[in-house]
Coordinates of C-alpha atoms in Angstrom, one line a residue:
M1 CA 14.9 -15.0 -2.6
R2 CA 12.9 -17.0 -5.0
P3 CA 10.3 -17.9 -2.7
L4 CA 10.3 -14.3 -1.4
L5 CA 8.7 -13.7 -4.6
K6 CA 6.8 -17.0 -5.1
I7 CA 4.2 -15.9 -2.3
M8 CA 4.6 -11.8 -3.5
A9 CA 3.2 -13.1 -6.6
A10 CA 1.1 -14.5 -5.5
L11 CA -1.1 -12.8 -3.1
L12 CA -0.4 -9.9 -6.8
L13 CA -3.1 -12.4 -8.8
V14 CA -5.5 -12.2 -5.1
F15 CA -4.8 -9.1 -5.3
L16 CA -5.7 -8.2 -8.9
S17 CA -8.5 -10.7 -9.4
I18 CA -10.4 -8.0 -6.0
F19 CA -9.1 -5.3 -8.1
L20 CA -10.2 -6.5 -11.6
A21 CA -13.8 -8.2 -10.0
G22 CA -14.3 -4.7 -8.6
Q23 CA -13.7 -2.2 -11.5
L24 CA -16.1 -4.9 -13.6
F25 CA -18.6 -4.7 -11.3
G26 CA -18.1 -1.0 -11.0
I27 CA -17.5 -1.7 -6.7
L28 CA -16.1 1.2 -5.4
T29 CA -14.5 3.5 -9.0
I30 CA -13.8 6.8 -7.7
D31 CA -16.6 8.6 -9.4
K32 CA -18.6 6.9 -6.7
V33 CA -15.8 7.6 -4.3
Q34 CA -17.0 10.6 -4.5
S35 CA -20.1 11.1 -5.0
L36 CA -19.8 8.8 -1.0
L37 CA -18.6 12.3 0.5
E38 CA -20.3 13.7 -1.4
T39 CA -23.3 12.9 -0.3
A40 CA -21.3 12.5 3.8
R41 CA -20.5 16.3 3.2
Q42 CA -24.3 17.1 2.0
I43 CA -25.2 14.9 5.9
D44 CA -23.7 16.4 7.7
P45 CA -19.6 18.0 7.0
A46 CA -18.8 15.5 10.7
Y47 CA -19.4 13.0 8.8
I48 CA -16.4 12.8 5.2
F49 CA -13.8 12.6 7.7
G50 CA -15.7 8.4 9.1
A51 CA -16.2 8.2 5.1
V52 CA -12.6 8.4 4.5
V53 CA -11.9 6.0 6.7
I54 CA -13.7 3.6 6.3
L55 CA -12.6 3.2 2.5
L56 CA -9.3 3.1 3.6
L57 CA -9.7 1.1 5.5
L58 CA -11.3 -1.5 2.5
D59 CA -8.6 -0.6 0.5
I60 CA -7.3 -4.1 1.8
I61 CA -10.3 -6.1 0.5
L62 CA -11.7 -4.1 -2.0
S63 CA -8.8 -1.9 -4.0
V64 CA -10.1 1.2 -3.0
P65 CA -8.4 4.1 -5.4
T66 CA -6.1 4.8 -3.0
L67 CA -4.2 8.2 -4.1
A68 CA -7.2 9.8 -5.3
T69 CA -9.5 9.4 -2.2
T70 CA -6.7 10.9 -0.5
L71 CA -6.9 13.7 -2.7
L72 CA -10.3 14.1 -2.4
A73 CA -10.3 13.9 1.5
G74 CA -7.2 16.8 1.6
Y75 CA -10.4 19.2 -0.7
F76 CA -13.6 17.9 0.8
L77 CA -11.5 18.1 3.9
G78 CA -9.0 21.2 3.6
F79 CA -5.1 20.6 5.0
P80 CA -4.0 18.3 7.2
L81 CA -8.0 16.7 9.1
G82 CA -7.9 14.2 5.0
A83 CA -4.2 13.9 5.4
A84 CA -5.2 12.7 9.0
A85 CA -8.4 10.6 7.8
A86 CA -6.4 8.9 5.5
F87 CA -3.6 8.0 7.6
T88 CA -5.2 6.6 9.8
G89 CA -7.6 4.8 7.0
L90 CA -4.7 3.6 5.7
T91 CA -3.4 2.6 8.7
L92 CA -6.0 0.3 9.4
A93 CA -5.8 -1.6 6.5
M94 CA -2.5 -2.6 6.5
L95 CA -3.2 -3.5 10.1
V96 CA -5.7 -6.0 8.9
G97 CA -3.8 -6.7 6.8
Y98 CA -1.1 -7.8 9.2
G99 CA -3.3 -9.8 11.3
L100 CA -4.9 -11.9 9.2
S101 CA -2.2 -12.8 8.1
R102 CA 0.1 -13.4 10.5
Q103 CA -2.5 -15.6 12.8
Y104 CA -3.5 -17.7 9.5
G105 CA -0.5 -16.7 6.9
H106 CA 1.5 -19.8 8.2
R107 CA -1.7 -21.9 6.6
A108 CA -1.6 -20.6 2.4
I109 CA 2.8 -20.7 2.9
G110 CA 2.8 -24.2 3.9
F111 CA 0.4 -24.8 1.2
L112 CA 2.6 -23.1 -1.9
I113 CA 5.7 -24.0 -0.2
K114 CA 6.5 -27.3 1.4
D115 CA 10.2 -27.0 1.8
E116 CA 10.7 -25.3 5.3
T117 CA 14.3 -24.4 3.9
E118 CA 12.6 -22.4 1.2
R119 CA 10.6 -21.1 4.0
T120 CA 13.4 -19.3 6.4
Q121 CA 14.8 -18.5 3.0
M122 CA 11.7 -16.0 2.1
A123 CA 11.3 -14.8 6.3
E124 CA 15.9 -14.1 4.9
A125 CA 14.4 -12.8 2.1
F126 CA 11.7 -10.6 3.5
A127 CA 13.7 -9.5 6.3
R128 CA 16.4 -7.4 4.2
N129 CA 14.4 -6.3 1.7
G130 CA 11.4 -5.8 3.0
P131 CA 11.8 -2.4 5.0
A132 CA 12.9 -1.3 1.3
M133 CA 9.8 -3.1 0.2
I134 CA 6.9 -1.2 2.3
M135 CA 8.3 2.8 1.8
L136 CA 8.4 2.3 -1.4
A137 CA 4.5 0.4 -1.6
R138 CA 2.7 3.5 -2.3
A139 CA 5.1 3.3 -6.7
A140 CA 2.5 0.2 -7.7
P141 CA -1.7 0.1 -6.9
M142 CA -1.8 -2.9 -4.6
V143 CA 1.9 -3.5 -3.9
P144 CA 1.0 -1.7 0.1
E145 CA -1.3 -4.3 1.2
V146 CA 1.1 -6.8 -0.4
T147 CA 4.0 -6.3 1.8
A148 CA 0.7 -5.9 4.5
C149 CA 0.4 -9.4 4.7
M150 CA 4.4 -10.3 3.7
A151 CA 4.8 -8.7 7.1
G152 CA 2.8 -10.3 9.1
V153 CA 3.4 -13.8 8.0
T154 CA 6.9 -13.7 8.4
R155 CA 6.5 -12.0 11.7
M156 CA 7.4 -8.7 11.4
P157 CA 7.7 -6.6 14.4
L158 CA 4.7 -4.7 14.2
L159 CA 6.7 -1.9 15.4
R160 CA 9.4 -2.1 12.9
Y161 CA 6.9 -3.0 9.9
L162 CA 4.7 0.9 11.8
T163 CA 8.2 2.4 11.4
F164 CA 8.7 1.3 8.4
F165 CA 5.2 2.1 7.1
A166 CA 4.8 5.3 8.0
L167 CA 8.3 6.4 6.8
G168 CA 6.1 5.6 3.8
T169 CA 3.0 6.9 4.0
V170 CA 2.4 10.5 5.7
P171 CA 4.6 11.8 2.7
Y172 CA 3.2 10.6 0.6
V173 CA -1.0 11.8 2.5
G174 CA 0.2 14.0 2.9
I175 CA 1.7 16.1 0.2
A176 CA -1.8 14.0 -0.8
A177 CA -3.9 15.8 1.0
Y178 CA -2.8 19.0 0.0
A179 CA -2.9 19.0 -3.0
G180 CA -6.1 18.0 -3.2
S181 CA -7.1 20.7 -0.1
V182 CA -5.2 23.5 -3.3
S183 CA -7.6 22.3 -6.0
T184 CA -10.7 23.2 -7.3
W185 CA -13.1 21.5 -9.5
D186 CA -12.4 23.6 -12.9
D187 CA -7.9 23.5 -11.6
P188 CA -7.3 20.4 -10.7
Q189 CA -3.5 21.1 -12.3
P190 CA -2.6 20.6 -8.1
A191 CA -4.1 17.5 -8.0
I192 CA -2.9 16.2 -11.3
F193 CA 0.5 17.1 -11.0
T194 CA 0.5 16.0 -7.4
A195 CA 0.1 12.7 -9.0
L196 CA 2.2 12.2 -11.5
G197 CA 4.9 13.8 -9.3
L198 CA 4.5 11.6 -6.5
Y199 CA 4.3 7.8 -9.0
A200 CA 7.2 9.7 -11.0
I201 CA 9.2 9.5 -6.9
L202 CA 8.1 6.4 -5.6
W203 CA 9.4 5.0 -9.1
V204 CA 13.3 6.8 -9.4
G205 CA 13.0 5.5 -5.7
W206 CA 12.7 1.5 -6.1
V207 CA 15.2 2.2 -9.3
L208 CA 18.2 3.7 -7.0
Y209 CA 17.7 1.0 -4.7
Q210 CA 17.6 -1.8 -7.3
R211 CA 20.2 -0.6 -8.1
R212 CA 21.8 -0.5 -4.5
E213 CA 20.8 -4.5 -4.8
K214 CA 22.4 -5.6 -7.5
R215 CA 25.9 -3.7 -7.3
N216 CA 26.1 -4.9 -3.3
K217 CA 25.5 -8.9 -4.7
R218 CA 28.1 -8.4 -7.4
L219 CA 31.0 -6.9 -4.5
N220 CA 29.3 -9.2 -1.9
P221 CA 28.2 -12.4 -4.1
F222 CA 27.5 -15.1 -0.8
P223 CA 25.9 -13.1 2.1

């Protein structure tokens, strides 16, 4: 498990650095996302769908505020079109991360983990824990990008990765986009409560998963 945590910590550090740089220079703040979607609506409402997809596709490199963008997608496009746009963008972003990591990630892994046995242990640990990590990744910023890269670098089959990704992401974007569609600037409470509720549910799921893993480890210390 330690090699897996080492690689995930390194990936988190990379994405955190990108996020902090984005915040420092104000590249894609929530206000800018809202402004971009407003501009797209003024030009042609049909452009909003494409704008949402592109914004969320950029999440793999620019740490776009995913939940806020999904809520805004629901507000501007309604439900279910806003959910479809958000899911399309997030899926493309994760496929980019998965594909690049699958193709080139072994070089970084070889640099960070010299021992072949430890690299094997890392892949095995992600094979065991990866599905839950992928499904619950939306509990925290940057974790979805990290799990996409880990799935690629450990060569998890693409269909397997997409299945767990969809199980975690479809409900997330569906609920968020619907909340955005029934919210207004004068009454943003549905969006606010939905955001808080989504994070609470995901964190509870993560805590329950950790407890189950600890119990299984006590019962079977030599898997």
